[in-house]
CSV table of C-alpha atoms in Angstrom, one decimal:
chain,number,residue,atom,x,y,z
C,1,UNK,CA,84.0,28.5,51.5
C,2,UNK,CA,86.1,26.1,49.3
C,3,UNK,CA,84.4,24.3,46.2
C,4,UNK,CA,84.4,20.9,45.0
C,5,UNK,CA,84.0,19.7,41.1
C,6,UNK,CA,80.8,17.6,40.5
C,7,UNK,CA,79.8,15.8,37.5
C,8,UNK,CA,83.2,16.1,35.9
C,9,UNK,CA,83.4,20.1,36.9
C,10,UNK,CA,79.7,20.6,35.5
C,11,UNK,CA,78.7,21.6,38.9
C,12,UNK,CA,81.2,23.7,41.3
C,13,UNK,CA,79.6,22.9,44.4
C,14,UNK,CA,79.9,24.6,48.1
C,15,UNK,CA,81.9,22.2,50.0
C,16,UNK,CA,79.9,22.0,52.7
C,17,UNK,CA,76.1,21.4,51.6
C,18,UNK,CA,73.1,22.4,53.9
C,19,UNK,CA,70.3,19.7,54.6
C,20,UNK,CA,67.2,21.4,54.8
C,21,UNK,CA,64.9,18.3,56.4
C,22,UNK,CA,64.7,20.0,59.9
C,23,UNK,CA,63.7,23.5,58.3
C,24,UNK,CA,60.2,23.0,59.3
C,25,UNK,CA,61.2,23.9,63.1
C,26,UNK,CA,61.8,27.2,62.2
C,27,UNK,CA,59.4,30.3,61.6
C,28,UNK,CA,59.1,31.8,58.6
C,29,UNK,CA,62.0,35.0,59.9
C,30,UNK,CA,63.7,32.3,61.2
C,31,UNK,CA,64.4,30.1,57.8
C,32,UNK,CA,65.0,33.9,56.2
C,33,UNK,CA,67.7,34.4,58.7
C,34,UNK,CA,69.2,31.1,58.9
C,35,UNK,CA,68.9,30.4,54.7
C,36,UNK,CA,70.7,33.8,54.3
C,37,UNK,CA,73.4,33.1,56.8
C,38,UNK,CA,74.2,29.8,54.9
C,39,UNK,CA,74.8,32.3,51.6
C,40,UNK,CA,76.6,34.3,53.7
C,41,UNK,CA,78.7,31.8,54.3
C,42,UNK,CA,79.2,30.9,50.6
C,43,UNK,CA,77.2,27.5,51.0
C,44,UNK,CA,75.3,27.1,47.6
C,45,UNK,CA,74.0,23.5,47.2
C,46,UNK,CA,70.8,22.8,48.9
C,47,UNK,CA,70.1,19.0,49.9
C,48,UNK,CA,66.0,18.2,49.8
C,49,UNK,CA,64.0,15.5,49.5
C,50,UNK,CA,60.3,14.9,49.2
C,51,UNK,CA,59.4,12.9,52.1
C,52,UNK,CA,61.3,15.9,54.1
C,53,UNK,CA,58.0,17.1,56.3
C,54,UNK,CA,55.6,15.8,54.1
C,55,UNK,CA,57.1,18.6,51.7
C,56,UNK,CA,57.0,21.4,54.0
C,57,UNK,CA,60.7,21.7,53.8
C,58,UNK,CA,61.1,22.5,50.0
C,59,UNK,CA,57.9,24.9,50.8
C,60,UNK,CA,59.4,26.5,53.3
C,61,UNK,CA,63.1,27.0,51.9
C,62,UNK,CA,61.1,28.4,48.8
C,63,UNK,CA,59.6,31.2,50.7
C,64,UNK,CA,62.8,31.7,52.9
C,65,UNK,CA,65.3,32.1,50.0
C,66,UNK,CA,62.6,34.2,48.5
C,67,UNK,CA,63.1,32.0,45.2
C,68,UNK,CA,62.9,34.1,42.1
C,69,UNK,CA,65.0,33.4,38.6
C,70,UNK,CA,67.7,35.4,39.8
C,71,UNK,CA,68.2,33.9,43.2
C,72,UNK,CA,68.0,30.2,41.4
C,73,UNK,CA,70.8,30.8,39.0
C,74,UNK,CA,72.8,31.4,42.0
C,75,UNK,CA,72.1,28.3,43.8
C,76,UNK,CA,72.3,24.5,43.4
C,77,UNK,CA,69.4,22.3,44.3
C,78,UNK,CA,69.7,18.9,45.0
C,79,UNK,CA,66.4,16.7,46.1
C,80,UNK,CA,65.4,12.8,46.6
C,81,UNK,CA,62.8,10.7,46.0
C,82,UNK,CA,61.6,6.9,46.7
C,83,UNK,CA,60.7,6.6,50.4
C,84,UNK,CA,56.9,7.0,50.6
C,85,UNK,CA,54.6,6.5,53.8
C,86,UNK,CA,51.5,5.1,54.5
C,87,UNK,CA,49.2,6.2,57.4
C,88,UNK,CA,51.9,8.2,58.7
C,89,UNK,CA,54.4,5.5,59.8
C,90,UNK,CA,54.7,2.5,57.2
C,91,UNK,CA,57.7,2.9,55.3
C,92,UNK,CA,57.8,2.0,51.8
C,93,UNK,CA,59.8,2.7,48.8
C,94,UNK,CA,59.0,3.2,45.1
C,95,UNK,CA,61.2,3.9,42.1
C,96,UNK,CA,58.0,3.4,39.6
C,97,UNK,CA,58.2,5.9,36.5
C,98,UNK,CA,55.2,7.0,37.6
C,99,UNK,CA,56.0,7.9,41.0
C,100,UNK,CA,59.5,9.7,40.2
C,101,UNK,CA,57.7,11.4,37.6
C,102,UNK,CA,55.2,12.8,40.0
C,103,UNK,CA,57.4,13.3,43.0
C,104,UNK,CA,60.0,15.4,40.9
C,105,UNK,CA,56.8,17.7,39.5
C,106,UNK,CA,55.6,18.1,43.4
C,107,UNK,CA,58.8,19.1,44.6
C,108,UNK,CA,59.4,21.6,41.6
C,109,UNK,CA,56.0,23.4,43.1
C,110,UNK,CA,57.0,23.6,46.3
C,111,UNK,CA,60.9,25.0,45.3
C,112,UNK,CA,59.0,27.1,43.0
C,113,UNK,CA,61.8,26.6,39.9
C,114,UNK,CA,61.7,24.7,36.5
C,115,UNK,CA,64.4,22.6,37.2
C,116,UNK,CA,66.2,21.0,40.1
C,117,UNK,CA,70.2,20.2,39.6
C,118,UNK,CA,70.4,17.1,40.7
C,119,UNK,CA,67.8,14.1,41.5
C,120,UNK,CA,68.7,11.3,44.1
C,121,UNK,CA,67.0,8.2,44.4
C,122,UNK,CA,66.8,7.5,48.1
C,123,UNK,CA,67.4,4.5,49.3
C,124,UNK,CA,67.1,1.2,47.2
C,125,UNK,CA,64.1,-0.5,46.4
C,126,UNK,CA,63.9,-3.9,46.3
C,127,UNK,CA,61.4,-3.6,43.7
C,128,UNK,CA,63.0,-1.0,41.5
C,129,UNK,CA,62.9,-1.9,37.7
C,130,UNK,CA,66.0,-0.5,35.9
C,131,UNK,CA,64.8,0.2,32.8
C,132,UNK,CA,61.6,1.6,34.4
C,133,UNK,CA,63.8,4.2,36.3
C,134,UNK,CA,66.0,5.0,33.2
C,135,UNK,CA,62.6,5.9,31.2
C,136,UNK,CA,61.7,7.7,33.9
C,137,UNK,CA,65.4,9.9,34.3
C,138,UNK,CA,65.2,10.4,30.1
C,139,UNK,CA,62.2,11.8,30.6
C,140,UNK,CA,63.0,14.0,33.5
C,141,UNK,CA,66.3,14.7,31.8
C,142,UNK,CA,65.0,15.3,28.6
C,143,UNK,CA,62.3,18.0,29.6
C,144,UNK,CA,64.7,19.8,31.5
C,145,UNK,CA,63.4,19.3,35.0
C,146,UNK,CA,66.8,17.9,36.1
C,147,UNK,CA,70.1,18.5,35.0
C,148,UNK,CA,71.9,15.6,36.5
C,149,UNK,CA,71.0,12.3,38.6
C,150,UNK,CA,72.1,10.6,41.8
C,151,UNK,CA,71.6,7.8,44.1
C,152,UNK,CA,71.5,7.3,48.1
C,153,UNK,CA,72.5,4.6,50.3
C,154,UNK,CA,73.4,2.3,47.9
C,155,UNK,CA,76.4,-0.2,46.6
C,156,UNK,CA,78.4,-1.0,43.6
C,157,UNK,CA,76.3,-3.3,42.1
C,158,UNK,CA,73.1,-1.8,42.5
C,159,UNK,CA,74.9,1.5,40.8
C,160,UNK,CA,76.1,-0.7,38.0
C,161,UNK,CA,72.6,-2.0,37.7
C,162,UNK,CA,71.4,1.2,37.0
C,163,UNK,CA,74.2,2.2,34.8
C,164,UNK,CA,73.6,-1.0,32.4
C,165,UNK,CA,69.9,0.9,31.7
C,166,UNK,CA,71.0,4.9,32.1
C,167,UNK,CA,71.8,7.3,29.5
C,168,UNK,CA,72.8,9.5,32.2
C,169,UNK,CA,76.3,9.3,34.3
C,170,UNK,CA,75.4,9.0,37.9
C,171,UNK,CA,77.1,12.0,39.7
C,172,UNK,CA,76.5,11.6,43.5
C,173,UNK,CA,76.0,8.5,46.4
C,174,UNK,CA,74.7,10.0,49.9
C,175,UNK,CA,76.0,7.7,52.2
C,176,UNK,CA,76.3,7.9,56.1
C,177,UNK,CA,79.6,8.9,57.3
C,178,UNK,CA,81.0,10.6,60.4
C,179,UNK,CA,84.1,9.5,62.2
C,180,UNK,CA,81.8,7.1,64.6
C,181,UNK,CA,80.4,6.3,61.3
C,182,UNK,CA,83.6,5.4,59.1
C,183,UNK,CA,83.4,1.9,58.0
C,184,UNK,CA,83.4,2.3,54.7
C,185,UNK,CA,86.9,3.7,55.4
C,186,UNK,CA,88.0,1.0,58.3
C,187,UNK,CA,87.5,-1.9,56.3
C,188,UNK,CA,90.0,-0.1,53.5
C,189,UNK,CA,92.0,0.2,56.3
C,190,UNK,CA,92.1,-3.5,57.9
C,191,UNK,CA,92.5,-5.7,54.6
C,192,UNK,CA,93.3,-8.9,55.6
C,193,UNK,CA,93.1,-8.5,59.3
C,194,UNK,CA,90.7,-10.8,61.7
C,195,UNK,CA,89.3,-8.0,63.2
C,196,UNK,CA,85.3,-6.3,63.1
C,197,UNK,CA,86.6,-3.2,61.1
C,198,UNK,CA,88.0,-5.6,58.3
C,199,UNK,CA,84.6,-7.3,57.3
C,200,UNK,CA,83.3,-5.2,54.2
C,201,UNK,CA,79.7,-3.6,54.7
C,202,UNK,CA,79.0,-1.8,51.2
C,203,UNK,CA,80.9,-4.0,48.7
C,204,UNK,CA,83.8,-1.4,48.4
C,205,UNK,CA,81.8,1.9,47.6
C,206,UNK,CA,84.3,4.2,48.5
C,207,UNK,CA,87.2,3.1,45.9
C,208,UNK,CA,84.2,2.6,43.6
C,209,UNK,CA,83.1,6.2,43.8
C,210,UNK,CA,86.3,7.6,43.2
C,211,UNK,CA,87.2,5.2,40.6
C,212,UNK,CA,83.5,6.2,38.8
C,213,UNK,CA,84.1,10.1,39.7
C,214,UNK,CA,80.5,9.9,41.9
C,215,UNK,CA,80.7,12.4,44.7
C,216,UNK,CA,80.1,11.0,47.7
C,217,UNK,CA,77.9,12.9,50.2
C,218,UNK,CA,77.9,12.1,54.0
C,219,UNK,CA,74.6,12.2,55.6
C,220,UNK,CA,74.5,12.9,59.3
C,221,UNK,CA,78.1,13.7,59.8
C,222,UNK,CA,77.8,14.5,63.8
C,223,UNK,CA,75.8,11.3,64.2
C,224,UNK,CA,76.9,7.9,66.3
C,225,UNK,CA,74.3,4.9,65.0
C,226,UNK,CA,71.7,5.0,63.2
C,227,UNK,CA,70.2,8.2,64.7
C,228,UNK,CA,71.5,7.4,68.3
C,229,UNK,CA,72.7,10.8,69.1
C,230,UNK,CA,75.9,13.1,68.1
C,231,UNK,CA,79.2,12.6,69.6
C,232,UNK,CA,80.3,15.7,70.5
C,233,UNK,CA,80.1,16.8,74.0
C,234,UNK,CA,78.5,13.1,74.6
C,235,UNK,CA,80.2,11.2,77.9
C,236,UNK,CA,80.2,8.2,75.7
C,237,UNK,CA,82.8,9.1,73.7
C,238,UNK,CA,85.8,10.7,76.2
C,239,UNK,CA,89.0,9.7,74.6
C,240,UNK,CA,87.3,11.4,71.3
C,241,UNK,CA,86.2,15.0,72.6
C,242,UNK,CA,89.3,14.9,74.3
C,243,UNK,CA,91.5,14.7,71.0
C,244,UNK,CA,88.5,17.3,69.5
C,245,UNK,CA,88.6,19.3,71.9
C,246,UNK,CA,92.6,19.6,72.1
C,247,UNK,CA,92.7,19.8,68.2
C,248,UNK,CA,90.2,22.9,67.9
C,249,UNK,CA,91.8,24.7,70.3
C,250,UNK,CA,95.3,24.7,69.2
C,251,UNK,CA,93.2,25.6,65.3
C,252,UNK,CA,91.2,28.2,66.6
C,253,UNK,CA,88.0,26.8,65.8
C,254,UNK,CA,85.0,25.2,67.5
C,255,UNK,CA,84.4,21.6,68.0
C,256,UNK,CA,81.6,21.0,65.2
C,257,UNK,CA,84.5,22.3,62.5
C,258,UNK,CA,87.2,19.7,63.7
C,259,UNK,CA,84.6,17.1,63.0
C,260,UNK,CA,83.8,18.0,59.5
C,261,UNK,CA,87.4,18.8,58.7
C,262,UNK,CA,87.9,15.1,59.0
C,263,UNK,CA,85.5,14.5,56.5
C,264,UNK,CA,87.0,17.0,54.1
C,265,UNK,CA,90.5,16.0,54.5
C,266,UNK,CA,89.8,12.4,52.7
C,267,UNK,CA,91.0,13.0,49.3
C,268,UNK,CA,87.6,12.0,47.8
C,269,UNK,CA,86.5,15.3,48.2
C,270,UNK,CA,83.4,13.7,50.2
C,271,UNK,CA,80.6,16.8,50.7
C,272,UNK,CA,79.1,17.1,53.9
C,273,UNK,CA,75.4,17.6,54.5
C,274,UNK,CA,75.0,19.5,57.8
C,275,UNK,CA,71.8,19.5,59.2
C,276,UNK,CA,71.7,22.2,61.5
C,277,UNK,CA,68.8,25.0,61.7
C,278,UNK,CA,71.1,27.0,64.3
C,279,UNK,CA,72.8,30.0,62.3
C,280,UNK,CA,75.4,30.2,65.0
C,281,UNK,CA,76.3,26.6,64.8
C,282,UNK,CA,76.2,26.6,61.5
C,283,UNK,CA,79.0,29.5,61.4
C,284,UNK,CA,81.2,27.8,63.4
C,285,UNK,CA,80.3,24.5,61.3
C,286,UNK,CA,81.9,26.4,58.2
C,287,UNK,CA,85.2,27.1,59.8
C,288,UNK,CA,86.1,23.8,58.5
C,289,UNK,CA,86.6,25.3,55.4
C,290,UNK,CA,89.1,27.3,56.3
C,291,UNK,CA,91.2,24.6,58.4
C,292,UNK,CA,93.3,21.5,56.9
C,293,UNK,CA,94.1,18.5,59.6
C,294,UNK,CA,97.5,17.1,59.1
C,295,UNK,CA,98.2,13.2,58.2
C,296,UNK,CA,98.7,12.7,62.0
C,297,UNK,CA,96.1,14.5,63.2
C,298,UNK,CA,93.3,12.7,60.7
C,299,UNK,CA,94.3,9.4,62.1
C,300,UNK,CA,95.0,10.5,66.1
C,301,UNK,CA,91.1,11.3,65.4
C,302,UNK,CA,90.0,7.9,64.1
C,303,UNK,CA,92.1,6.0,66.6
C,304,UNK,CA,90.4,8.4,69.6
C,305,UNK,CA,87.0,7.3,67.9
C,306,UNK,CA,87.8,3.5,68.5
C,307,UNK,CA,88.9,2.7,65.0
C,308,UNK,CA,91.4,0.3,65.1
C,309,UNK,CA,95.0,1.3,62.8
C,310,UNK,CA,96.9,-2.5,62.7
């Protein structure tokens, strides 16, 4: 497994992270198995988040990893915080002090470690008070209980909002991104041009990542929508299997590492979270590690997808 550079080389990260929400719909040997097959295949950052199960995910990945000091130096754990739910169903977010304090402490218990690597808050809140979430990072920061500090889903000028209040660098923006999912690369893309994939979405995140050195993380990577289903192997999508399909057989690999190879091959060094809880699939989801798509081949890809090129 290749590595990417976080926080300015602070964190050497697998580049290909594991998204441990579905971990839940495993039994105990079952997480064991899978969690070890993901070291086996030298992925070492773990993506959580609170809301993940009601917790059960960062209780269960505990347990599965068999979390000790030793095993924790080894790994890299990344969780979120900020979506909360009432009676089971109403969404809500809250980026209070006193609820990042708290949510940060509970998922510390359930990972059973002193400190988790980095801290994302996920998704904005409307509500959010800058200075209230920097008091709360210092704190957090300050104690130890998190070395470093990202955001999910959001834009350039929420991040600079935060930035105007935070002693800490923002490292890393989850954002959704699959090749049915690309427009924050179309609209780079079709500047100027009368055309859907021109209009501008996210105010220009992906230039502003890399020109801020935030690592970019692309959350549900096989996905079409907003949840509608993967892509692969879906009638919906012919013209794109097809070019898939053609591609991973002339590379040797399975479908699943053609699609995250096109992810990897941007230069921005954007780290996939795969979602997976099948170790076979996930196996053949790591061969895109050791695969490198070609100029033409990146774009034959996108076009197949329905982006336009002008």
């Amino acid at each position: 497994m290749k590595t990417i550079r976080i926080a300015n080389g602070e964190i050497q990260a697998s580049e290909i992270s594991l998204g441990c929400m579905r971990l839940p719909g495993l039994s105990g040997k079952e997480a064991e198995v899978f969690v070890q097959t993901a070291l086996d295949e030298g992925i070492n950052f773990f993506d959580h988040a609170d809301i993940y199960a009601g917790g059960k995910s960062e209780e269960l990945f505990a347990r599965a990893i068999h979390m000790s000091p030793a095993v924790r130096e080894k790994i890299l754990l990344q969780t979120k915080c900020g979506i909360c739910q009432h009676d089971g169903s109403n969404i809500y977010y809250d980026f209070s002090k006193e609820h990042i304090l708290e949510s940060v402490d509970g998922s510390l218990k359930r990972l059973n470690t002193d400190y988790v690597d980095v801290l994302l808050l996920h998704r904005p809140d409307a509500l959010a008070d800058p200075q209230e979430v920097a008091e709360a990072f210092n704190i957090l920061h300050s104690s130890g209980k998190v070395r470093f500090f990202g955001v999910s889903n959001e834009k350039p000028m929420q991040i600079e909002l935060l930035n105007r209040y935070l002693n800490q660098k923002l490292v890393i923006n989850q954002l959704q991104l699959s090749i049915t999912n690309a427009t924050m690369i179309s609209n780079g893309i079709n500047v100027n041009m009368e055309n859907a994939s021109a209009v501008d979405r996210d105010g220009g995140i992906l230039d502003y990542c890399r020109l801020k050195d935030i690592t970019i993380q692309a959350w549900s990577p096989f996905q079409y929508g907003l949840f509608a289903g993967v892509f692969l192997n879906n009638e919906k999508f012919p013209e794109l299997n097809l070019k898939i399909d053609e591609l991973a057989k002339t590379k040797g690999v399975p479908n699943t590492a053609i699609a995250i190879a096109w992810i990897l091959r941007h230069p921005a060094k954007i780290q996939p979270i795969v979602g997976t809880t099948n170790a076979a699939r996930l196996k053949d989801i790591c061969k895109a590690s050791t695969i490198e798509l070609t100029r033409q081949e990146w774009y034959e890809i996108y076009r197949a997808a329905g982006n336009v090129v002008p």
